[in-house]
mmCIF file of C-alpha atoms in Angstrom:
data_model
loop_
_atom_site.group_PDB
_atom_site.id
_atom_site.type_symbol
_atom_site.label_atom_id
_atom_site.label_comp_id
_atom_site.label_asym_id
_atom_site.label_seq_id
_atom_site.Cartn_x
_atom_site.Cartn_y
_atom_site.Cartn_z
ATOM 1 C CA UNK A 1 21.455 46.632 15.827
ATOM 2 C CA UNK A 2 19.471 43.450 15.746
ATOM 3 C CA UNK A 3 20.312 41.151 12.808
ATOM 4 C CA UNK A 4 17.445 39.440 11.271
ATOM 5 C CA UNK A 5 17.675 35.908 9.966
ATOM 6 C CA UNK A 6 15.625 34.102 7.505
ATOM 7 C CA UNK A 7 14.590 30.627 7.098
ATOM 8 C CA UNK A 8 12.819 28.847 4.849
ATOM 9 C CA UNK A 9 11.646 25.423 5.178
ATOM 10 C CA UNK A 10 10.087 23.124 2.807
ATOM 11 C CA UNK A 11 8.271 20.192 4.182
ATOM 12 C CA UNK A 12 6.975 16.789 2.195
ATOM 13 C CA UNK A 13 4.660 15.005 3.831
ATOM 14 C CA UNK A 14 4.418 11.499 2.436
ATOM 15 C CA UNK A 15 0.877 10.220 3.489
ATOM 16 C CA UNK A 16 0.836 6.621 3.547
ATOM 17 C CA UNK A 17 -2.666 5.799 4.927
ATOM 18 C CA UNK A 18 -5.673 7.257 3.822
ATOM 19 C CA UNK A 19 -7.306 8.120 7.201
ATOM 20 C CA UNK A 20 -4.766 10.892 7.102
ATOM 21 C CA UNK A 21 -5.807 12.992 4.175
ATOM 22 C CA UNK A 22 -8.575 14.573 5.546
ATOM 23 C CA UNK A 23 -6.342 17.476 6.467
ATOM 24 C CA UNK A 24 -5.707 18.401 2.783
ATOM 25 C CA UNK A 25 -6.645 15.940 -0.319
ATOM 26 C CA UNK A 26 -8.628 13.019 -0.824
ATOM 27 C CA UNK A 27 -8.665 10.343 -3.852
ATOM 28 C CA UNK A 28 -11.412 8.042 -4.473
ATOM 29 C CA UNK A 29 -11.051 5.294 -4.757
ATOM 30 C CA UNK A 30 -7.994 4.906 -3.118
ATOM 31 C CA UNK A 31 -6.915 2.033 -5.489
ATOM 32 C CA UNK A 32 -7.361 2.408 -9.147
ATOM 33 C CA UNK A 33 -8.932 -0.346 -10.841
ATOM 34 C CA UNK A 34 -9.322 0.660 -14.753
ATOM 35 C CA UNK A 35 -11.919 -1.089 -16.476
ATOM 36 C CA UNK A 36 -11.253 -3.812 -19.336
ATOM 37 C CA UNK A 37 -11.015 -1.269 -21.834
ATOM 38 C CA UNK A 38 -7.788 0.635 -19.660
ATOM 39 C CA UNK A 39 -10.269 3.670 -18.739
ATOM 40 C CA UNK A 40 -10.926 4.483 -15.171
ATOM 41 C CA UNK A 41 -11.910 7.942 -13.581
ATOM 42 C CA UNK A 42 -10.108 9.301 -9.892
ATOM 43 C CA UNK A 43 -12.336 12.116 -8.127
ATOM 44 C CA UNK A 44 -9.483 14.330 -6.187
ATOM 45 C CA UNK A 45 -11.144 16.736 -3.397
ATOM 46 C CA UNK A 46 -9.663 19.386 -1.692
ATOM 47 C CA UNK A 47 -10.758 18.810 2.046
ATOM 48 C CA UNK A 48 -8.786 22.195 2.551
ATOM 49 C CA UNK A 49 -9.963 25.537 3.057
ATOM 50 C CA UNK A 50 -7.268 26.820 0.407
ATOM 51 C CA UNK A 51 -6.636 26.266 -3.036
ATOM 52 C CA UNK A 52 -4.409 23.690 -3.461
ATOM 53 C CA UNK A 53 -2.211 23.521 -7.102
ATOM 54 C CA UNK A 54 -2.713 19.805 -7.924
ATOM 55 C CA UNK A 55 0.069 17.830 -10.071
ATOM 56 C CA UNK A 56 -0.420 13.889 -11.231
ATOM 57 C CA UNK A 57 2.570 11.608 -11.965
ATOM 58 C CA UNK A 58 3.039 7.700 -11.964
ATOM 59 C CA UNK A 59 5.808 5.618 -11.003
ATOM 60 C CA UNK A 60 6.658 1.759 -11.367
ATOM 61 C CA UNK A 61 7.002 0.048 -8.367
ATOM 62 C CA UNK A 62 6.615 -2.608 -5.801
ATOM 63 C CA UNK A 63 7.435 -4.646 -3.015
ATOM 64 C CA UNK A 64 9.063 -7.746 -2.404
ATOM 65 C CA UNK A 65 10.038 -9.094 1.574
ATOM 66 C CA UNK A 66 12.607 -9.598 4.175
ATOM 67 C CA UNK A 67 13.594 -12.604 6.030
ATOM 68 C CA UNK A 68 10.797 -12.348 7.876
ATOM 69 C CA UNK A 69 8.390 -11.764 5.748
ATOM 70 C CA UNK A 70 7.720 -7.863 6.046
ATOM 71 C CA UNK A 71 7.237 -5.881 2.758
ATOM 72 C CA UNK A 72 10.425 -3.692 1.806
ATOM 73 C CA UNK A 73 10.688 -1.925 -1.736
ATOM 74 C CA UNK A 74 12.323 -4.314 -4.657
ATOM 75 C CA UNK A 75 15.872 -3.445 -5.319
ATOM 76 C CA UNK A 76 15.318 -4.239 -8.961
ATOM 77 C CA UNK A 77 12.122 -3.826 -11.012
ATOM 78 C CA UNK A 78 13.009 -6.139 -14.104
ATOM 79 C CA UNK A 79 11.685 -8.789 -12.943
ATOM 80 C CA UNK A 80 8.477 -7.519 -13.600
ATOM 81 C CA UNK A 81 8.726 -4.455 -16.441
ATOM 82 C CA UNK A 82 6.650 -6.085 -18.878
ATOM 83 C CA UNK A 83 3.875 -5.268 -16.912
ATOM 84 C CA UNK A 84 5.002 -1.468 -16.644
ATOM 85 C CA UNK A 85 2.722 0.975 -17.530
ATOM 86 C CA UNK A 86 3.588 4.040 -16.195
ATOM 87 C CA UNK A 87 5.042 5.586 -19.502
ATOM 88 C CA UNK A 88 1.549 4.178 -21.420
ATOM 89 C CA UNK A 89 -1.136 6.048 -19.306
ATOM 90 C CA UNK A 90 -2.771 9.153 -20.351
ATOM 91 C CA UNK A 91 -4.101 11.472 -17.370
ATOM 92 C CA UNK A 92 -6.139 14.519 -18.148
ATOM 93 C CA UNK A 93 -5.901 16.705 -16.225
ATOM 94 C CA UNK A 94 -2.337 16.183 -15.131
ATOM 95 C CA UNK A 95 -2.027 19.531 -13.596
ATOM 96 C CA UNK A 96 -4.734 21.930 -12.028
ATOM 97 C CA UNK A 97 -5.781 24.115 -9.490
ATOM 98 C CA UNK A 98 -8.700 22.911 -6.566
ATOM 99 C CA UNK A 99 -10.073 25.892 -4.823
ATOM 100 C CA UNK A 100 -11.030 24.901 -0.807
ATOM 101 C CA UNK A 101 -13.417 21.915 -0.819
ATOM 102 C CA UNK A 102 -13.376 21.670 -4.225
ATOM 103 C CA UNK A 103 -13.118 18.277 -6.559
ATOM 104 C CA UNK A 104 -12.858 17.177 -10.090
ATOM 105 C CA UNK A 105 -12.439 13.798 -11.846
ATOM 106 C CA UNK A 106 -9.005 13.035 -13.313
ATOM 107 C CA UNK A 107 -9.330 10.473 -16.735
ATOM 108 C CA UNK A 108 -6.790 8.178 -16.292
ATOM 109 C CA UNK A 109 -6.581 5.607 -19.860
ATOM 110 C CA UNK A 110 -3.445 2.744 -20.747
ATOM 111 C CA UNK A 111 -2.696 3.093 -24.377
ATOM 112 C CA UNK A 112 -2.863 -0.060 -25.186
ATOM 113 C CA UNK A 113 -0.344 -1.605 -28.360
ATOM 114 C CA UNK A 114 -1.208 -4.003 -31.056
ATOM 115 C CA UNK A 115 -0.249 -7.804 -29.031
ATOM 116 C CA UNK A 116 -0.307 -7.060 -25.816
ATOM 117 C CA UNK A 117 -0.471 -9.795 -23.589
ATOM 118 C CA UNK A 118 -2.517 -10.613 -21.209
ATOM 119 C CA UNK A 119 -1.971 -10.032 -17.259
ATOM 120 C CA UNK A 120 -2.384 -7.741 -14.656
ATOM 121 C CA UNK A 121 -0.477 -4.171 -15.137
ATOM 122 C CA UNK A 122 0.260 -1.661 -12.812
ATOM 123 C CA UNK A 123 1.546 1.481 -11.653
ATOM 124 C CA UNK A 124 1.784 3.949 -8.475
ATOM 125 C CA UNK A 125 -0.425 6.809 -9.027
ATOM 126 C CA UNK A 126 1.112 9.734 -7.254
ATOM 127 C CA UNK A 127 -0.989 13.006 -6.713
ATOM 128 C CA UNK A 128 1.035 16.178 -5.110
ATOM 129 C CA UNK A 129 -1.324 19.262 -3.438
ATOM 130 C CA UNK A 130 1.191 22.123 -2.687
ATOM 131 C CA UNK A 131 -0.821 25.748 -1.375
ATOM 132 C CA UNK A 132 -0.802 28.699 -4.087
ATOM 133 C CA UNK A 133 2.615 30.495 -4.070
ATOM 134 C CA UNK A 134 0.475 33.371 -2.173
ATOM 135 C CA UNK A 135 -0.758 30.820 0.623
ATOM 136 C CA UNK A 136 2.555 30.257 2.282
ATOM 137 C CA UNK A 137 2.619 29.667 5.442
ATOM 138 C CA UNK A 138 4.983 33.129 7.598
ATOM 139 C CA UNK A 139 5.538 33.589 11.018
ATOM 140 C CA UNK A 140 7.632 36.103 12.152
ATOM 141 C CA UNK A 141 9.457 37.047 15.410
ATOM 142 C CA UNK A 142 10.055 40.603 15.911
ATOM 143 C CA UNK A 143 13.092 40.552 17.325
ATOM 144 C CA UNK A 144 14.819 37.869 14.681
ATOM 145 C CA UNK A 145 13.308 35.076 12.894
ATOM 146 C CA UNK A 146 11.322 34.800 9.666
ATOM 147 C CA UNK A 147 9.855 31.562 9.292
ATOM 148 C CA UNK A 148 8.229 30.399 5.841
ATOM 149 C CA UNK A 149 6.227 27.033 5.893
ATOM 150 C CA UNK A 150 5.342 25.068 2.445
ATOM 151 C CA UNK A 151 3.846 21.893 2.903
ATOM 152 C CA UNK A 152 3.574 19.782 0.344
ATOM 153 C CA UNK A 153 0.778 16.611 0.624
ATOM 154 C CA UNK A 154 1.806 13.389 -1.455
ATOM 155 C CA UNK A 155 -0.560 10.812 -1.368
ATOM 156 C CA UNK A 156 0.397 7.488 -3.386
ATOM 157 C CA UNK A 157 -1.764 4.812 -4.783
ATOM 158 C CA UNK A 158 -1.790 1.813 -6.847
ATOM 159 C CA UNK A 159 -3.416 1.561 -9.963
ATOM 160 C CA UNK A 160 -3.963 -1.619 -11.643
ATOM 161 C CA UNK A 161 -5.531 -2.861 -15.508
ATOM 162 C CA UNK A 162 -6.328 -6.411 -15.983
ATOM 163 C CA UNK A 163 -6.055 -6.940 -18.979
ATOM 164 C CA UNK A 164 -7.882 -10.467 -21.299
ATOM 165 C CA UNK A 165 -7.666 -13.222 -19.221
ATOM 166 C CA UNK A 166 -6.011 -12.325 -16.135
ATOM 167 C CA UNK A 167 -5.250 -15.219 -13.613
ATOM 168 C CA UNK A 168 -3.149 -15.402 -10.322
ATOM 169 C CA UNK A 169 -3.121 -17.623 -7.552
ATOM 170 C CA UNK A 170 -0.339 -19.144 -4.506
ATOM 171 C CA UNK A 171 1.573 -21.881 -3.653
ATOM 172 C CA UNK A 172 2.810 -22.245 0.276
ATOM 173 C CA UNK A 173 6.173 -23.468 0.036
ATOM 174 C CA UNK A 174 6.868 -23.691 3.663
ATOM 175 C CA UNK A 175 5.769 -22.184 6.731
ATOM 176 C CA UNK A 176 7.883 -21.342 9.884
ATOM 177 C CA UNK A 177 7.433 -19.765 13.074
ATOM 178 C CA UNK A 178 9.559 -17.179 14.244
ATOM 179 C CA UNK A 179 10.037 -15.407 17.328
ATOM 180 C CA UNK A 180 12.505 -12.081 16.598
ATOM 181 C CA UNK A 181 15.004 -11.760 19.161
ATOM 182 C CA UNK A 182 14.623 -7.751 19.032
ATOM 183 C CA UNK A 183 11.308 -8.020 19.591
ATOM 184 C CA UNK A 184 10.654 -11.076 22.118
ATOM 185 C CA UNK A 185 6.753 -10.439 22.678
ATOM 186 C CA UNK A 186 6.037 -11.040 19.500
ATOM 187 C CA UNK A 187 6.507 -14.179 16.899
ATOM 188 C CA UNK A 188 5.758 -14.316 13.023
ATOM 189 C CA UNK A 189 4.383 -16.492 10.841
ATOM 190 C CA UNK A 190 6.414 -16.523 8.092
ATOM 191 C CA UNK A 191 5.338 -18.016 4.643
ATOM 192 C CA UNK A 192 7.391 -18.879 1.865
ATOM 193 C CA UNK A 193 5.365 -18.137 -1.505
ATOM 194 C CA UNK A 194 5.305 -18.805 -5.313
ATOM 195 C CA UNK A 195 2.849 -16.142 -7.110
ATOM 196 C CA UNK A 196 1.219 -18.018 -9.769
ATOM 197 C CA UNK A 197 -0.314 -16.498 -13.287
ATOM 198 C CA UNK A 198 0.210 -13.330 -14.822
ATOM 199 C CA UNK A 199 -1.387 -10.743 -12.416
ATOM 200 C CA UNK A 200 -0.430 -9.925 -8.758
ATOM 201 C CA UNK A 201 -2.445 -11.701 -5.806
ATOM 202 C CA UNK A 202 -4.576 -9.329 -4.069
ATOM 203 C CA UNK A 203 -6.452 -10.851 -1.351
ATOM 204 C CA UNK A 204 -6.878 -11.794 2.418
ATOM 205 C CA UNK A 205 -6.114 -14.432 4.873
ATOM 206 C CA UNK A 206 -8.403 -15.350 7.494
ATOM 207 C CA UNK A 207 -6.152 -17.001 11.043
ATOM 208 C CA UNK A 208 -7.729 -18.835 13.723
ATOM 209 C CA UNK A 209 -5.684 -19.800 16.536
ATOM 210 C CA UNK A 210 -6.797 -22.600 19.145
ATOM 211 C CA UNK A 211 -5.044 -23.994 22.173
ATOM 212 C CA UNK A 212 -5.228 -27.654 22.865
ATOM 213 C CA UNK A 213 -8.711 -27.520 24.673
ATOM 214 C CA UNK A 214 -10.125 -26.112 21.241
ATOM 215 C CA UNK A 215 -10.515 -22.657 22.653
ATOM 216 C CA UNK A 216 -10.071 -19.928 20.035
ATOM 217 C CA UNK A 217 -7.137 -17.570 21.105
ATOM 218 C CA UNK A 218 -6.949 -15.668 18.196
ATOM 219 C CA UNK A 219 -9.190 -14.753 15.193
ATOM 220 C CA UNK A 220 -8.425 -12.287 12.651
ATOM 221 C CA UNK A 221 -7.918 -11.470 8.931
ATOM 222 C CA UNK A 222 -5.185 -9.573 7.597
ATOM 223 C CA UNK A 223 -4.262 -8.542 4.259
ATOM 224 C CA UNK A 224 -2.431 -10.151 1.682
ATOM 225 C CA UNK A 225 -0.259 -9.258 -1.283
ATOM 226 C CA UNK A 226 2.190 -10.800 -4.246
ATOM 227 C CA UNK A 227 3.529 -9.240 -6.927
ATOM 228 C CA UNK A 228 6.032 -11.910 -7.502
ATOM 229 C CA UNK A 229 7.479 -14.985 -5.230
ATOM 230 C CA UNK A 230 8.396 -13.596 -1.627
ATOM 231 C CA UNK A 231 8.035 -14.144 2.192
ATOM 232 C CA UNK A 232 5.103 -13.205 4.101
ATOM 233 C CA UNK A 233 5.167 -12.691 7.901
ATOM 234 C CA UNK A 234 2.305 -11.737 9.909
ATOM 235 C CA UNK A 235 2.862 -10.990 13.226
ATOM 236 C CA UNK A 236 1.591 -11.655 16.611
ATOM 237 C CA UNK A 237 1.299 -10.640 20.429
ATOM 238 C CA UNK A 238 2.771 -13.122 22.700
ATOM 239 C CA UNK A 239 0.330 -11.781 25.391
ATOM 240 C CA UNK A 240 -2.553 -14.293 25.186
ATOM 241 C CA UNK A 241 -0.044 -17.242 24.643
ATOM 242 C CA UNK A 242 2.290 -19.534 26.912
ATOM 243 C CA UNK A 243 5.199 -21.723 26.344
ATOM 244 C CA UNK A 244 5.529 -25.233 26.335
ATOM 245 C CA UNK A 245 1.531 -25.033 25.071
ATOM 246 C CA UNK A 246 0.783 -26.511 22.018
ATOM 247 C CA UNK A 247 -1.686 -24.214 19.652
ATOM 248 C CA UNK A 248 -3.112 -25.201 16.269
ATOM 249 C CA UNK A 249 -3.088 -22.331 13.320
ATOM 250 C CA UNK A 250 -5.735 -22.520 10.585
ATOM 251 C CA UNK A 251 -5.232 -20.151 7.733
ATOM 252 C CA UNK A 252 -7.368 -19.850 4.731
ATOM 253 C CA UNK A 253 -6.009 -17.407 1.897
ATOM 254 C CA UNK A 254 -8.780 -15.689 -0.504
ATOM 255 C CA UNK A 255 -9.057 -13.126 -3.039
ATOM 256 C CA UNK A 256 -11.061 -10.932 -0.975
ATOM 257 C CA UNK A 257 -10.377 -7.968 0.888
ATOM 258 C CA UNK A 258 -13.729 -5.982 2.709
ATOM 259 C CA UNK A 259 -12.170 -2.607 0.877
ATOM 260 C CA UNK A 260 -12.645 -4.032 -2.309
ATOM 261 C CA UNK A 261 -15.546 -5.691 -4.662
ATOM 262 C CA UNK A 262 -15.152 -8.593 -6.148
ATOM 263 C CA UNK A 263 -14.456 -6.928 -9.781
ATOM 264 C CA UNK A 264 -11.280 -5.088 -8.751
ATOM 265 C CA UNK A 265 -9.359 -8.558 -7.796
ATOM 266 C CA UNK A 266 -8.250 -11.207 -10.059
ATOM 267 C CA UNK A 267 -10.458 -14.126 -8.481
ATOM 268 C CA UNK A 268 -7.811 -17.406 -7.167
ATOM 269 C CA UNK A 269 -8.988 -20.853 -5.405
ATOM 270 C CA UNK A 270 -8.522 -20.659 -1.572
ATOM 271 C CA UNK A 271 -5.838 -22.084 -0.137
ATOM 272 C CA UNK A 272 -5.832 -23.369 3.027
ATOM 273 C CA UNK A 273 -2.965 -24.429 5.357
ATOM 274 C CA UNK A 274 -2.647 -25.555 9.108
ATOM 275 C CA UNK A 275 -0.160 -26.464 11.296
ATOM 276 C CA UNK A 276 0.861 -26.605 15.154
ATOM 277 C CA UNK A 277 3.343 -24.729 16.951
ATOM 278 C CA UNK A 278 4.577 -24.310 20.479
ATOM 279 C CA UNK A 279 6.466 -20.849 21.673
ATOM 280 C CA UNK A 280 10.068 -21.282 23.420
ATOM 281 C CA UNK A 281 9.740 -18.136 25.703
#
């Protein structure tokens, strides 16, 4: 007699980047930037053929760094709760049903107290698409498995309200150049900041790289962000470098970012900072 087993498996799928929602929901935008009065308005779609049971939370967090500069979550968020407002936002609808390709607007508003200060507040907006109890995934083997699939689509984004006059800005403490020793084709830049004013820094940082003729080696722009003081490393190839060569690194930090207008960033002077550097190996 043949003994059938069951399993059921529940699967989370955290998606991190937007390029990889197509499969199942999309937000736009993918950051929340509610206007001056705390109102803003998120348009979820269900890029499914299914209907998808939608549910809307909010969490408080963020990052600080590493030694070297990488982002890693805080350990402790009091350094920065006064600008919490996860428990103050009212969503509508929190919970709701998309039917495939379907999309609705979700009314996100910060309740706003008598004195509140002003800054830059924020929150994770956190959207969970799970199929219809009905719409589960089963695949059977005759002979003795019973497979049940649920997979459950998280996507995560921030959400920001700056609030009255909002300001924010850096100071470069000191610069260093590292090269890892588990990873010896590569070497970091790593940055020692101080986040000024009350909102984070949201913004970009354009790097040129020369060698000693003048000749441009490298030229890029990479993301930047502070929600308090930290580290930040960005990274590079060692393949279009040598040793013993000295190179000269220009990098000009901005509040700018070609994903979002002008309006959605607190606006900070440049700053600009250049130094040389010469690889070991």
């Amino acid at each position: 007699m043949k003994r059938s087993l069951l399993y059921s498996i529940f699967i989370t799928v955290l998606l991190l980047f937007p390029s990889l929602l197509a499969a199942q929901v999309q937000l736009i935008p993918t950051t929340i930037v509610l206007d001056r009065s705390g109102v803003g308005t998120v348009m979820v779609v269900n890029t499914s053929d299914e209907p998808r049971e939608i549910s809307i939370t909010t969490e408080f967090n963020y990052n600080t760094s590493n030694e070297l500069g990488f982002s890693v979550d805080a350990e402790d968020y009091s350094e920065l709760e006064a600008y919490n407002i996860s428990e103050n936002l009212l969503i509508y609808p929190p919970r709701f049903v998309l039917g495939g390709g379907e999309r609705r607007d979700v009314r996100v508003q910060h309740r706003m107290g008598p004195g509140m200060e002003d800054g830059g507040y924020f929150s994770r907006f956190i959207v969970k698409a799970e199929p219809m109890a009905q719409d589960a995934v089963q695949e059977e083997d005759q002979e003795t498995i019973s497979v049940e699939l649920n997979y459950v689509f998280v996507q995560d984004i921030p959400l920001y309200h700056f609030y009255g006059n909002a300001t924010t800005g850096i100071d470069i403490l000191d610069m260093e150049v590292v090269e890892p020793e588990d990873e010896p084709d590569t070497f970091v830049f790593v940055f020692d900041m101080e986040k000024t004013g009350n909102s984070p820094y949201r913004g970009s940082v354009d790097i040129v790289i020369k060698d000693e003729s003048g000749e441009v080696i490298e030229e890029v722009n990479r993301q930047v962000g502070l929600f308090t003081d930290r580290k930040i490393g960005l990274r590079f190839d060692k393949e279009d470098f040598t040793t013993d060569e000295t190179y000269m690194a220009d990098f000009t930090f901005q509040t700018k970012r070609s994903s979002s207008s002008p309006q959605d960033l607190v606006q900070a002077p440049d700053v600009n900072y250049s130094s040389e550097f010469t690889l070991r190996e």
